[in-house]
Coordinates of N, CA and C in Angstrom, one line a residue:
X1 N 103.5 151.8 29.3 CA 103.9 150.6 29.9 C 105.2 150.8 30.7
X2 N 106.2 151.5 30.0 CA 107.5 151.8 30.7 C 107.3 152.6 31.9
X3 N 106.4 153.7 31.8 CA 106.2 154.6 32.9 C 105.5 153.8 34.1
X4 N 104.6 152.9 33.8 CA 104.0 152.1 34.8 C 105.0 151.2 35.6
X5 N 106.0 150.6 34.8 CA 107.0 149.8 35.5 C 107.9 150.7 36.3
X6 N 108.3 151.8 35.8 CA 109.1 152.7 36.6 C 108.4 153.2 37.9
X7 N 107.1 153.5 37.8 CA 106.4 153.9 38.9 C 106.3 152.8 40.0
X8 N 106.1 151.6 39.5 CA 106.1 150.4 40.4 C 107.4 150.2 41.1
X9 N 108.5 150.4 40.4 CA 109.8 150.2 40.9 C 110.1 151.3 41.9
X10 N 109.7 152.5 41.6 CA 109.8 153.6 42.6 C 109.1 153.4 43.9
X11 N 107.9 152.8 43.8 CA 107.2 152.5 45.1 C 107.9 151.4 45.9
X12 N 108.5 150.4 45.2 CA 109.3 149.4 45.9 C 110.5 150.0 46.6
X13 N 111.2 150.9 45.9 CA 112.4 151.4 46.5 C 112.1 152.3 47.7
X14 N 111.0 153.0 47.7 CA 110.7 153.8 48.9 C 110.6 153.0 50.1
X15 N 110.0 151.8 50.0 CA 110.0 150.9 51.2 C 111.3 150.4 51.6
X16 N 112.3 150.4 50.7 CA 113.6 149.9 51.1 C 114.5 151.0 51.7
X17 N 114.1 152.3 51.6 CA 114.9 153.3 52.1 C 115.0 153.3 53.6
X18 N 113.9 152.9 54.3 CA 113.9 152.9 55.8 C 115.0 151.9 56.3
X19 N 115.0 150.7 55.9 CA 116.1 149.8 56.3 C 117.5 150.3 56.0
X20 N 117.6 150.9 54.9 CA 119.0 151.5 54.5 C 119.3 152.6 55.4
X21 N 118.3 153.5 55.7 CA 118.6 154.6 56.6 C 118.9 154.1 58.0
X22 N 118.2 153.1 58.5 CA 118.5 152.6 59.8 C 119.9 151.9 59.9
X23 N 120.3 151.3 58.8 CA 121.7 150.7 58.8 C 122.7 151.8 58.8
X24 N 122.5 152.8 58.0 CA 123.5 154.0 58.0 C 123.5 154.6 59.4
X25 N 122.4 154.8 60.0 CA 122.3 155.4 61.4 C 123.0 154.5 62.4
X26 N 122.7 153.2 62.3 CA 123.4 152.2 63.2 C 124.9 152.2 63.1
X27 N 125.3 152.2 61.8 CA 126.8 152.2 61.6 C 127.4 153.5 62.1
X28 N 126.7 154.6 61.9 CA 127.2 155.9 62.4 C 127.4 155.8 63.9
X29 N 126.4 155.3 64.6 CA 126.4 155.2 66.1 C 127.5 154.3 66.5
X30 N 127.7 153.2 65.8 CA 128.8 152.3 66.2 C 130.2 153.0 66.0
X31 N 130.3 153.7 65.0 CA 131.6 154.4 64.7 C 131.9 155.6 65.7
X32 N 130.9 156.0 66.4 CA 131.0 157.2 67.3 C 130.7 156.8 68.7
X33 N 131.1 155.6 69.1 CA 131.0 155.2 70.5 C 129.6 155.0 71.0
X34 N 128.7 154.7 70.1 CA 127.3 154.5 70.4 C 126.4 155.8 70.6
X35 N 127.0 156.9 70.2 CA 126.3 158.2 70.3 C 125.9 158.7 69.0
X36 N 124.8 159.3 69.0 CA 124.3 160.2 67.9 C 124.0 161.5 68.5
X37 N 124.9 162.4 68.2 CA 124.8 163.8 68.9 C 125.1 163.6 70.3
X38 N 124.2 164.1 71.2 CA 124.4 164.0 72.6 C 123.7 162.8 73.2
X39 N 123.0 162.0 72.4 CA 122.3 160.8 72.9 C 123.1 159.5 72.8
X40 N 123.2 158.8 73.9 CA 123.9 157.5 73.9 C 122.9 156.5 73.6
X41 N 123.0 155.9 72.4 CA 122.0 154.9 71.9 C 122.5 153.4 72.2
X42 N 123.8 153.2 72.1 CA 124.4 151.9 72.3 C 125.5 151.9 73.3
X43 N 125.4 151.0 74.2 CA 126.5 150.9 75.3 C 127.0 149.5 75.3
X44 N 128.3 149.3 75.2 CA 129.0 148.0 75.2 C 129.6 147.7 76.5
X45 N 129.3 148.4 77.5 CA 129.9 148.1 78.8 C 129.1 147.1 79.6
X46 N 129.7 146.7 80.8 CA 129.1 145.8 81.7 C 128.7 146.5 83.0
X47 N 127.5 146.4 83.4 CA 127.0 147.1 84.6 C 127.6 146.3 85.8
X48 N 128.2 147.1 86.7 CA 128.8 146.4 87.9 C 127.7 146.0 88.9
X49 N 126.4 146.4 88.6 CA 125.3 145.9 89.4 C 124.8 144.6 88.9
X50 N 125.1 144.2 87.6 CA 124.7 143.0 87.1 C 125.8 141.9 87.0
X51 N 127.0 142.4 86.8 CA 128.1 141.5 86.6 C 129.2 141.7 87.7
X52 N 129.9 140.6 88.1 CA 130.9 140.7 89.2 C 132.2 141.3 88.8
X53 N 132.2 142.6 88.3 CA 133.4 143.2 87.9 C 134.5 143.3 88.9
X54 N 134.1 143.7 90.1 CA 135.0 143.9 91.2 C 135.6 142.5 91.6
X55 N 134.8 141.5 91.7 CA 135.2 140.2 92.0 C 136.2 139.6 91.0
X56 N 136.0 139.9 89.7 CA 136.9 139.4 88.7 C 138.2 140.1 88.8
X57 N 138.2 141.4 89.1 CA 139.4 142.2 89.3 C 140.2 141.5 90.5
X58 N 139.5 141.2 91.6 CA 140.1 140.5 92.7 C 140.7 139.2 92.3
X59 N 140.0 138.5 91.5 CA 140.5 137.2 91.0 C 141.8 137.3 90.2
X60 N 141.9 138.4 89.4 CA 143.1 138.6 88.7 C 144.2 139.0 89.6
X61 N 144.0 139.9 90.5 CA 145.0 140.4 91.5 C 145.5 139.2 92.3
X62 N 144.7 138.3 92.7 CA 145.1 137.1 93.5 C 145.6 136.0 92.7
X63 N 145.6 136.1 91.4 CA 146.0 135.0 90.5 C 145.3 133.7 90.7
X64 N 144.0 133.8 90.9 CA 143.1 132.7 91.1 C 142.9 132.0 89.7
X65 N 143.1 130.7 89.7 CA 142.9 130.0 88.4 C 141.7 129.1 88.3
X66 N 141.1 128.8 89.5 CA 139.9 128.0 89.5 C 140.1 126.6 89.8
X67 N 139.2 125.8 89.5 CA 137.9 126.0 88.9 C 137.0 126.8 89.8
X68 N 136.1 127.7 89.2 CA 135.2 128.5 89.9 C 133.8 128.1 89.6
X69 N 133.0 127.9 90.7 CA 131.6 127.6 90.5 C 130.9 129.0 90.6
X70 N 130.0 129.3 89.7 CA 129.4 130.6 89.7 C 128.0 130.4 88.9
X71 N 127.2 131.5 89.0 CA 125.9 131.4 88.2 C 126.2 131.3 86.7
X72 N 125.4 130.5 86.1 CA 125.6 130.3 84.7 C 125.5 131.6 83.9
X73 N 124.8 132.6 84.4 CA 124.7 133.8 83.7 C 125.9 134.7 83.8
X74 N 126.8 134.4 84.8 CA 128.1 135.1 84.9 C 129.2 134.4 84.2
X75 N 129.1 133.1 83.9 CA 130.2 132.3 83.3 C 130.8 133.0 82.1
X76 N 129.9 133.4 81.1 CA 130.4 134.0 79.9 C 131.2 135.3 80.2
X77 N 130.7 136.1 81.1 CA 131.4 137.3 81.5 C 132.8 137.0 82.1
X78 N 132.9 136.1 83.0 CA 134.1 135.7 83.6 C 135.1 135.2 82.5
X79 N 134.6 134.3 81.6 CA 135.4 133.8 80.5 C 135.9 135.0 79.7
X80 N 135.0 135.9 79.3 CA 135.4 137.0 78.5 C 136.5 137.8 79.2
X81 N 136.4 138.0 80.5 CA 137.4 138.9 81.2 C 138.7 138.2 81.5
X82 N 138.7 136.9 81.9 CA 140.0 136.3 82.4 C 140.4 135.0 81.8
X83 N 139.7 134.5 80.8 CA 140.1 133.3 80.2 C 141.4 133.5 79.4
X84 N 142.4 132.6 79.4 CA 142.4 131.3 80.0 C 143.0 131.2 81.4
X85 N 143.3 132.3 82.0 CA 143.9 132.3 83.3 C 143.0 131.7 84.4
X86 N 141.7 131.9 84.3 CA 140.7 131.4 85.2 C 139.8 130.5 84.5
X87 N 139.5 129.3 85.1 CA 138.6 128.3 84.6 C 137.3 128.4 85.4
X88 N 136.2 128.3 84.6 CA 134.9 128.3 85.3 C 134.3 126.9 85.1
X89 N 133.5 126.5 86.1 CA 132.8 125.2 86.0 C 131.6 125.2 85.1
X90 N 131.0 126.3 85.0 CA 129.8 126.4 84.2 C 129.6 127.8 83.5
X91 N 128.8 127.8 82.5 CA 128.4 129.1 81.9 C 127.0 128.9 81.3
X92 N 126.6 129.8 80.5 CA 125.2 129.7 79.9 C 125.0 128.8 78.7
X93 N 126.1 128.1 78.3 CA 126.0 127.2 77.2 C 125.4 125.8 77.6
X94 N 124.2 125.8 78.0 CA 123.6 124.6 78.7 C 123.7 123.4 77.9
X95 N 123.7 123.5 76.6 CA 123.7 122.3 75.7 C 125.1 121.5 75.9
X96 N 126.1 122.2 76.3 CA 127.4 121.6 76.5 C 127.5 120.7 77.7
X97 N 126.7 121.0 78.7 CA 126.8 120.3 80.0 C 125.8 119.2 80.2
X98 N 124.7 119.2 79.6 CA 123.8 118.2 79.7 C 122.7 118.4 80.8
X99 N 121.7 117.7 80.8 CA 120.5 117.9 81.7 C 120.9 117.6 83.1
X100 N 121.6 116.5 83.4 CA 121.9 116.2 84.8 C 122.8 117.2 85.4
X101 N 123.8 117.7 84.7 CA 124.6 118.7 85.2 C 123.8 119.9 85.7
X102 N 122.8 120.4 84.9 CA 122.1 121.5 85.4 C 121.0 121.2 86.4
X103 N 120.6 120.0 86.5 CA 119.8 119.6 87.7 C 120.6 119.7 89.0
X104 N 121.9 119.2 88.9 CA 122.8 119.4 90.0 C 123.1 120.8 90.3
X105 N 123.3 121.6 89.3 CA 123.6 123.0 89.4 C 122.5 123.7 90.2
X106 N 121.2 123.4 89.9 CA 120.1 124.0 90.6 C 120.0 123.6 92.0
X107 N 120.4 122.3 92.3 CA 120.4 121.8 93.7 C 121.4 122.6 94.5
X108 N 122.6 122.9 93.9 CA 123.6 123.6 94.6 C 123.2 125.1 94.8
X109 N 122.8 125.7 93.7 CA 122.5 127.2 93.8 C 121.3 127.4 94.7
X110 N 120.3 126.5 94.8 CA 119.2 126.7 95.6 C 119.4 126.1 97.1
X111 N 120.6 125.6 97.3 CA 120.9 125.0 98.6 C 119.9 123.9 99.0
X112 N 119.6 123.0 98.1 CA 118.7 121.9 98.4 C 119.4 120.8 99.0
X113 N 118.7 119.8 99.6 CA 119.4 118.7 100.2 C 120.4 118.0 99.2
X114 N 121.7 117.8 99.7 CA 122.7 117.2 98.9 C 123.6 118.2 98.2
X115 N 123.4 119.5 98.4 CA 124.1 120.5 97.7 C 125.6 120.4 98.0
X116 N 126.0 120.2 99.2 CA 127.4 120.1 99.6 C 128.2 119.0 98.9
X117 N 127.5 117.9 98.8 CA 128.2 116.7 98.2 C 128.4 117.0 96.7
X118 N 127.4 117.6 96.0 CA 127.5 117.9 94.6 C 128.6 118.9 94.4
X119 N 128.7 119.9 95.2 CA 129.7 120.9 95.1 C 131.1 120.3 95.2
X120 N 131.2 119.4 96.2 CA 132.5 118.7 96.4 C 132.9 117.9 95.2
X121 N 131.9 117.2 94.6 CA 132.1 116.4 93.4 C 132.6 117.2 92.2
X122 N 132.3 118.5 92.2 CA 132.8 119.4 91.1 C 134.2 119.9 91.3
X123 N 134.8 119.6 92.5 CA 136.1 120.0 92.8 C 136.2 121.5 92.8
X124 N 135.2 122.2 93.3 CA 135.1 123.7 93.3 C 135.7 124.2 94.6
X125 N 137.0 124.7 94.5 CA 137.6 125.3 95.6 C 137.3 126.8 95.7
X126 N 136.6 127.3 94.6 CA 136.2 128.7 94.6 C 134.8 128.8 94.2
X127 N 134.0 129.7 94.8 CA 132.6 129.9 94.5 C 132.4 131.4 94.4
X128 N 131.8 131.8 93.3 CA 131.5 133.2 93.1 C 130.0 133.3 92.9
X129 N 129.3 134.0 93.8 CA 127.8 134.0 93.8 C 127.4 135.5 94.1
X130 N 126.1 135.7 93.6 CA 125.5 137.0 94.0 C 125.5 137.1 95.5
X131 N 125.6 138.3 96.0 CA 125.7 138.6 97.5 C 124.5 138.0 98.2
X132 N 123.3 138.2 97.7 CA 122.1 137.8 98.4 C 121.5 136.5 98.0
X133 N 122.4 135.6 97.4 CA 121.9 134.3 96.9 C 121.8 133.3 98.1
X134 N 121.0 132.3 98.0 CA 121.0 131.2 99.0 C 122.3 130.6 99.2
X135 N 123.1 130.4 98.2 CA 124.4 129.7 98.3 C 125.4 130.6 99.1
X136 N 125.4 131.9 98.8 CA 126.2 132.9 99.6 C 125.9 132.8 101.1
X137 N 124.6 132.8 101.4 CA 124.1 132.7 102.8 C 124.6 131.5 103.4
X138 N 124.6 130.3 102.7 CA 124.9 129.0 103.2 C 126.5 129.0 103.5
X139 N 127.3 129.6 102.6 CA 128.7 129.5 102.7 C 129.3 130.5 103.7
X140 N 128.6 131.6 103.9 CA 129.1 132.6 104.8 C 129.2 132.1 106.2
X141 N 130.3 132.1 106.8 CA 130.6 131.5 108.1 C 130.6 130.0 108.2
X142 N 130.5 129.3 107.1 CA 130.6 127.9 107.1 C 132.0 127.4 107.3
X143 N 132.2 126.4 108.2 CA 133.5 125.9 108.4 C 134.1 125.4 107.1
X144 N 135.4 125.7 106.9 CA 136.1 125.3 105.7 C 136.0 126.2 104.5
X145 N 135.2 127.3 104.7 CA 135.0 128.3 103.6 C 135.4 129.7 104.1
X146 N 136.0 130.5 103.3 CA 136.4 131.9 103.7 C 136.0 132.8 102.6
X147 N 135.5 134.0 103.0 CA 135.2 135.1 102.0 C 136.5 135.7 101.6
X148 N 136.8 135.7 100.3 CA 138.0 136.3 99.8 C 137.8 137.7 99.3
X149 N 136.5 137.9 98.8 CA 136.2 139.2 98.3 C 134.7 139.4 98.4
X150 N 134.2 140.6 98.6 CA 132.8 140.9 98.7 C 132.5 142.3 98.4
X151 N 131.5 142.6 97.6 CA 131.0 143.9 97.3 C 129.5 143.9 97.2
X152 N 128.8 144.9 96.7 CA 127.4 144.9 96.7 C 126.8 144.0 95.7
X153 N 127.6 143.4 94.8 CA 127.1 142.5 93.8 C 127.4 141.0 94.0
X154 N 128.6 140.8 94.4 CA 129.1 139.4 94.5 C 130.0 139.1 95.7
X155 N 130.0 137.8 96.0 CA 130.9 137.3 97.1 C 131.8 136.2 96.5
X156 N 133.1 136.2 96.7 CA 134.0 135.2 96.3 C 134.4 134.4 97.5
X157 N 134.1 133.1 97.5 CA 134.5 132.2 98.6 C 135.6 131.3 98.2
X158 N 136.5 130.9 99.1 CA 137.5 130.0 98.9 C 137.4 128.9 99.9
X159 N 137.6 127.6 99.4 CA 137.5 126.5 100.3 C 139.0 126.2 100.7
X160 N 139.1 126.0 102.0 CA 140.5 125.7 102.5 C 140.5 124.5 103.4

């Protein structure tokens, strides 16, 4: 009877060893910069192809405080990098802004009829958008707007 219970417990513990081994391995990788040996398993950096790193650097150098209209997917990154010095109009916390705000956001980013009025209502003197976005194309060369910074990822516009 005792031997049978011990054998059953032994079988249960074998199944638990994999999660424990993975936790130890993950902790090791975290403590060693995401590397296990020569292999990089975890990276905590931000790709300059996905995020506007250069534009945020330019915002810091120019002491821009905002408010800045930008893609919701970049809002958290900009907040992470420069809050509280720079204020953003939106980020990816959609539940905080409400449905109508994001309907208007889509009208602006897609450059649909009425986009200029909606952007003006947001008091956005700064716009940070992906280089090849419809809004970047619409603001490039538009009277009252100037390009303050541009790289292969993002364009920073200023309303004057």
